[in-house]
Tab-separated table of C-alpha atoms in Angstrom:
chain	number	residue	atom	x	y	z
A	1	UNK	CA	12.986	-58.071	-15.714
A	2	UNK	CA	11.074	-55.158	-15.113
A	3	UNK	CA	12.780	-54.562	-11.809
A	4	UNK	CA	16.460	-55.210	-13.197
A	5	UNK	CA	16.065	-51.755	-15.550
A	6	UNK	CA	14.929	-49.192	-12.895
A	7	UNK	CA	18.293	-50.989	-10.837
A	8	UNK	CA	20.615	-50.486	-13.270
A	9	UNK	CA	19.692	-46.942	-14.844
A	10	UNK	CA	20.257	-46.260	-10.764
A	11	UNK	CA	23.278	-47.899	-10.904
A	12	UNK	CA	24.250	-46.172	-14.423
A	13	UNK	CA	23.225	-42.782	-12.767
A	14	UNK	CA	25.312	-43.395	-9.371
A	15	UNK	CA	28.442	-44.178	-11.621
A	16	UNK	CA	28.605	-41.391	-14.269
A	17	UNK	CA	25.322	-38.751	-12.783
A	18	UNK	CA	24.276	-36.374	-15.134
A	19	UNK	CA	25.613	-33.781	-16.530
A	20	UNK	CA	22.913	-30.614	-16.271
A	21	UNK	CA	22.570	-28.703	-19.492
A	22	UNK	CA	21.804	-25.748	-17.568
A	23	UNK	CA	25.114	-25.427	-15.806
A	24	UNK	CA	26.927	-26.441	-19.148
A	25	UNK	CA	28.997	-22.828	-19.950
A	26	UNK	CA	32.526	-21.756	-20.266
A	27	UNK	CA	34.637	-18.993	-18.112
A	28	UNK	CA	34.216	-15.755	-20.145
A	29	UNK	CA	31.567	-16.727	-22.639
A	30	UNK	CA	32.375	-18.199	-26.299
A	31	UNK	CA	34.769	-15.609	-26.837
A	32	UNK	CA	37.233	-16.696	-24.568
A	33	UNK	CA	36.543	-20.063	-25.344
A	34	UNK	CA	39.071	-20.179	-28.378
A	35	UNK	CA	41.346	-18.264	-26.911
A	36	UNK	CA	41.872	-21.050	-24.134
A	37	UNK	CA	41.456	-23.403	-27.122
A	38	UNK	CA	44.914	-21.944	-28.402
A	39	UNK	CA	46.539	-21.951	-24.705
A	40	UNK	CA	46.000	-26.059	-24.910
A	41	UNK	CA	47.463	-26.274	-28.544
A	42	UNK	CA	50.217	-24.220	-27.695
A	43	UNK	CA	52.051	-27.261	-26.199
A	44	UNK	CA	51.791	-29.760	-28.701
A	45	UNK	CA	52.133	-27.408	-31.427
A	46	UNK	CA	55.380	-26.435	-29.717
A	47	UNK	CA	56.038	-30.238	-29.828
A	48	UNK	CA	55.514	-30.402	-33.436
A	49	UNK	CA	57.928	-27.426	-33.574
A	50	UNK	CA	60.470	-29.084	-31.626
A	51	UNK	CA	61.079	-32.111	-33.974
A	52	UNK	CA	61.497	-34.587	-31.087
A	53	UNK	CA	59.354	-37.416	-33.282
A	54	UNK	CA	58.023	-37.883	-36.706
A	55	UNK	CA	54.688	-38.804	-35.118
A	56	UNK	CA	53.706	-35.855	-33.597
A	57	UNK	CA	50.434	-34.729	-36.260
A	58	UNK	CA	48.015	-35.771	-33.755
A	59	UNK	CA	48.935	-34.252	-30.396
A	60	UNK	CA	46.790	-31.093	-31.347
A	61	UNK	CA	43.921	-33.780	-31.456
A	62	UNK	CA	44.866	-35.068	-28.336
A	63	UNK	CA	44.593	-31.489	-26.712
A	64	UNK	CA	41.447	-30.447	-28.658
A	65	UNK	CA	39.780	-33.869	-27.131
A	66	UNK	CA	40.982	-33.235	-23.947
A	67	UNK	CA	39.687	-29.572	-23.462
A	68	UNK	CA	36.233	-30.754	-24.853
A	69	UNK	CA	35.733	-33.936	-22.590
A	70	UNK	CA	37.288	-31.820	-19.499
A	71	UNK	CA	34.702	-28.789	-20.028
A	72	UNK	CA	32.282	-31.531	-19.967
A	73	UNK	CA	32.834	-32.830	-16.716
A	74	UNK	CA	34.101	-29.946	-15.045
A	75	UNK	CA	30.261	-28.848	-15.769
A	76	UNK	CA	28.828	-31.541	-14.435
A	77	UNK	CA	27.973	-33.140	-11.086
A	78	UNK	CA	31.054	-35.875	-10.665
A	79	UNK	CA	33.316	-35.642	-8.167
A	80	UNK	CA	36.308	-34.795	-8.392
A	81	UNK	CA	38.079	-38.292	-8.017
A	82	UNK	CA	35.662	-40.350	-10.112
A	83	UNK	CA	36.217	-37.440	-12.559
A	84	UNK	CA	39.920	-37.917	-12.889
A	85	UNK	CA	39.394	-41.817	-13.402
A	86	UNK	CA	37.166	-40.975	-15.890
A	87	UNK	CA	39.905	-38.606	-17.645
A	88	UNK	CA	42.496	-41.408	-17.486
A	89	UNK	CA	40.861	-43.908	-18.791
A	90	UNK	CA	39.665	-41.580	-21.508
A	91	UNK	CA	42.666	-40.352	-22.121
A	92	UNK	CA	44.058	-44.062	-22.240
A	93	UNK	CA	41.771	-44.930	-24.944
A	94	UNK	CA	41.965	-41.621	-27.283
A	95	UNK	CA	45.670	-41.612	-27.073
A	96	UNK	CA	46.262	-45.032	-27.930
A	97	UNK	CA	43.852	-44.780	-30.834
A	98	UNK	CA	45.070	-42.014	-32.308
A	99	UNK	CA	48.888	-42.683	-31.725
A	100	UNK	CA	47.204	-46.271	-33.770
A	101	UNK	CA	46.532	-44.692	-36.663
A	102	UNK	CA	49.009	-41.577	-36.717
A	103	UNK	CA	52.132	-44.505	-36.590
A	104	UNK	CA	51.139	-46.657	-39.669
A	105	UNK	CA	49.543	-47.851	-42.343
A	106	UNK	CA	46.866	-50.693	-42.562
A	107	UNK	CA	43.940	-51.803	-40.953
A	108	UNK	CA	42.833	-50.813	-37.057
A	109	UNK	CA	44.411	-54.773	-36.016
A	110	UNK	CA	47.706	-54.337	-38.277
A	111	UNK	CA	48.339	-51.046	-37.217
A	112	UNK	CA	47.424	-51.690	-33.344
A	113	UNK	CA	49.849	-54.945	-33.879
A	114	UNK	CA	52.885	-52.586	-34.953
A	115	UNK	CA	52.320	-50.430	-32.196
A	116	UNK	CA	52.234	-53.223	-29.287
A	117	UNK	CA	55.475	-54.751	-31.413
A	118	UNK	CA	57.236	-51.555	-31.113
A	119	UNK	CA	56.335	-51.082	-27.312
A	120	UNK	CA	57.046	-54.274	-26.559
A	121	UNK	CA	60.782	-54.056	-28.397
A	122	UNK	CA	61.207	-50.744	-26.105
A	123	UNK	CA	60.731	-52.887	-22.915
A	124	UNK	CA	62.631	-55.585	-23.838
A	125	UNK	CA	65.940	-53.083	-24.463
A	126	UNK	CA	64.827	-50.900	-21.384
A	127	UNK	CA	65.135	-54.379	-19.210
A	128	UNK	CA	67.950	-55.867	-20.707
A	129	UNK	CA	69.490	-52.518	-19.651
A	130	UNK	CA	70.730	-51.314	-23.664
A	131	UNK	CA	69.645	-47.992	-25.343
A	132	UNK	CA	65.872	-48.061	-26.584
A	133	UNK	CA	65.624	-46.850	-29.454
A	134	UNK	CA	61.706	-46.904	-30.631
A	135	UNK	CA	60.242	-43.781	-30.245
A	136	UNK	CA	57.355	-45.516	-29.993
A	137	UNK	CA	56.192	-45.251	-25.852
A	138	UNK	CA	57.955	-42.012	-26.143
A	139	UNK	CA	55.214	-40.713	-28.419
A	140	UNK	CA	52.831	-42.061	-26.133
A	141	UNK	CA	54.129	-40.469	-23.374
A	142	UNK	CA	53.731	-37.223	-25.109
A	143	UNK	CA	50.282	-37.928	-25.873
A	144	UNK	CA	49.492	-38.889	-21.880
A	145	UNK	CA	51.761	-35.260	-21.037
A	146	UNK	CA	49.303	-33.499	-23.829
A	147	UNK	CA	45.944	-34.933	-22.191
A	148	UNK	CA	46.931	-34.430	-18.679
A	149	UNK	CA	47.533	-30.645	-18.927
A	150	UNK	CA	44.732	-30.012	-21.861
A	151	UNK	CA	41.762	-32.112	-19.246
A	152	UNK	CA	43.309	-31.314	-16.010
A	153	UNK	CA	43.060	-27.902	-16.930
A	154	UNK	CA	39.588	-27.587	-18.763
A	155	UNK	CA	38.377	-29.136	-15.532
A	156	UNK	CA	39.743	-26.474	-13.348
A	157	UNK	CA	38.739	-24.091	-15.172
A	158	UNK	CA	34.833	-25.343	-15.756
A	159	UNK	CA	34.609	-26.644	-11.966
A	160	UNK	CA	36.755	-23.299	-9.925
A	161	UNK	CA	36.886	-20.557	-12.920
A	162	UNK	CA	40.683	-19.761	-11.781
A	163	UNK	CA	42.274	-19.512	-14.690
A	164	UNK	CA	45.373	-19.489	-13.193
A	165	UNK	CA	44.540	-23.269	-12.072
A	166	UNK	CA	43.905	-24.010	-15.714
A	167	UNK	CA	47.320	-23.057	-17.432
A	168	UNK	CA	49.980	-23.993	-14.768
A	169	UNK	CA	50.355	-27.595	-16.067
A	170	UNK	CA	50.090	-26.801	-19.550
A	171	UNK	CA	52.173	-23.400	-19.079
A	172	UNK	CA	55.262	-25.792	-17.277
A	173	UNK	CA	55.156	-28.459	-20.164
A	174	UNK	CA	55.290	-25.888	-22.447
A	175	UNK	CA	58.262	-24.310	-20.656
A	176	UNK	CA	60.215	-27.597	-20.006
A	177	UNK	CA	59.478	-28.164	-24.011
A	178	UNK	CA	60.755	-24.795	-24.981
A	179	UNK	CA	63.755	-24.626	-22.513
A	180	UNK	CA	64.934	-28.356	-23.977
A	181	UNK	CA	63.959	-27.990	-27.528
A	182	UNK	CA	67.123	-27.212	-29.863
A	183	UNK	CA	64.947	-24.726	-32.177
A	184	UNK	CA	63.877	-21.423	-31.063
A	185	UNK	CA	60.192	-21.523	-29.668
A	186	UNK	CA	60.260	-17.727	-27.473
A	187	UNK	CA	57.396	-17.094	-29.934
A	188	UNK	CA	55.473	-20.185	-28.593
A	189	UNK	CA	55.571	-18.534	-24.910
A	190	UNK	CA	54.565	-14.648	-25.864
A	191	UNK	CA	51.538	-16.183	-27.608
A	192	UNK	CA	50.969	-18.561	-24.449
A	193	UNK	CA	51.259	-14.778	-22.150
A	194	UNK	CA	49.321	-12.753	-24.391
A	195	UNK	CA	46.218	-15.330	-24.593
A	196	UNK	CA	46.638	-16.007	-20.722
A	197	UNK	CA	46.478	-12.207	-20.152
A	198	UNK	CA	43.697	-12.096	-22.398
A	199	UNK	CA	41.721	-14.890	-20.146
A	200	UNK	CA	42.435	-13.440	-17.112
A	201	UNK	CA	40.614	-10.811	-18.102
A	202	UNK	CA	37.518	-12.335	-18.884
């Protein structure tokens, strides 16, 4: 028994090492930090905007999570590959929870229940080749689009410090959103410039 712990606290370590406290800091200091916090709500505020589902309250969630696990990693010692699994099956679990309880009522089971139901019905008319109609796995492909950009760019930008490696995928969804969305967002992208410009100068 006494042997087993030391193994796997060494195992524990080789999986997930670390993260050193010393080396925990952000590109430009806290004041650029929430200035990059509004470049990753941008997007699914600009989703929001767009109207494209009811359910879209908790993408800026989804971003704020993202930004905060991916400067956490990006600071710490994981490669990068282990860190990406890490982010995906993160992001798996915090967008299915909150997509959960931002699509119903009821208990964590009744509402997870509705959910599955609702995917489910969306596969069913995908494969039988007729028009889905649940919005359902579309929400939760905004979610996954949200997370993606909002951790793939923290990372970047706490591992390499180019900023410019931080907002491309967040700066193209919020393009492809803007350039598809039947409301007028232009004010979405001048805010997304100015706080880049603002970054890049840190």
């Amino acid at each position: 028994m006494e042997r087993t712990v030391p193994r796997l606290r060494a195992v524990a370590q080789a999986l997930v090492p670390p993260i050193d406290g010393g080396r925990l800091r952000f590109r430009g200091g806290l004041v650029a930090l929430p200035i990059f916090l509004v470049i990753n709500l941008l997007y699914p505020l600009s989703l929001q905007q767009a109207d494209w589902v009811e359910t879209s309250a908790h993408l800026s969630y989804v971003a704020a999570l993202a930004m905060l696990f991916g400067t956490i990693v990006g600071n710490g010692r994981m490669d990068l590959r282990r860190a990406g699994a890490l982010g995906a099956a993160l992001g798996t679990f915090v967008v299915l929870i909150l997509t959960i309880y931002a699509d119903s009522g009821g208990t964590l089971r009744e509402r997870a229940a509705i959910v599955a139901v609702h995917v489910n019905n969306w596969l069913t008319q995908v494969v039988a080749g007729e028009a889905a109609t649940d919005p359902t796995a579309f929400v939760l492909f905004l979610g996954a689009s949200v997370w993606a950009a909002s951790y793939m760019g923290s990372l970047a930008l706490a591992r390499e410090h180019r900023v410019w490696d931080a907002i491309l995928l967040c700066g193209f969804c919020l393009v492809v959103n803007v350039s598809l969305a039947l409301t007028s967002l232009i004010f979405d992208l001048v805010v997304f410039t100015l706080c880049t410009l603002v970054l890049l100068t840190r």
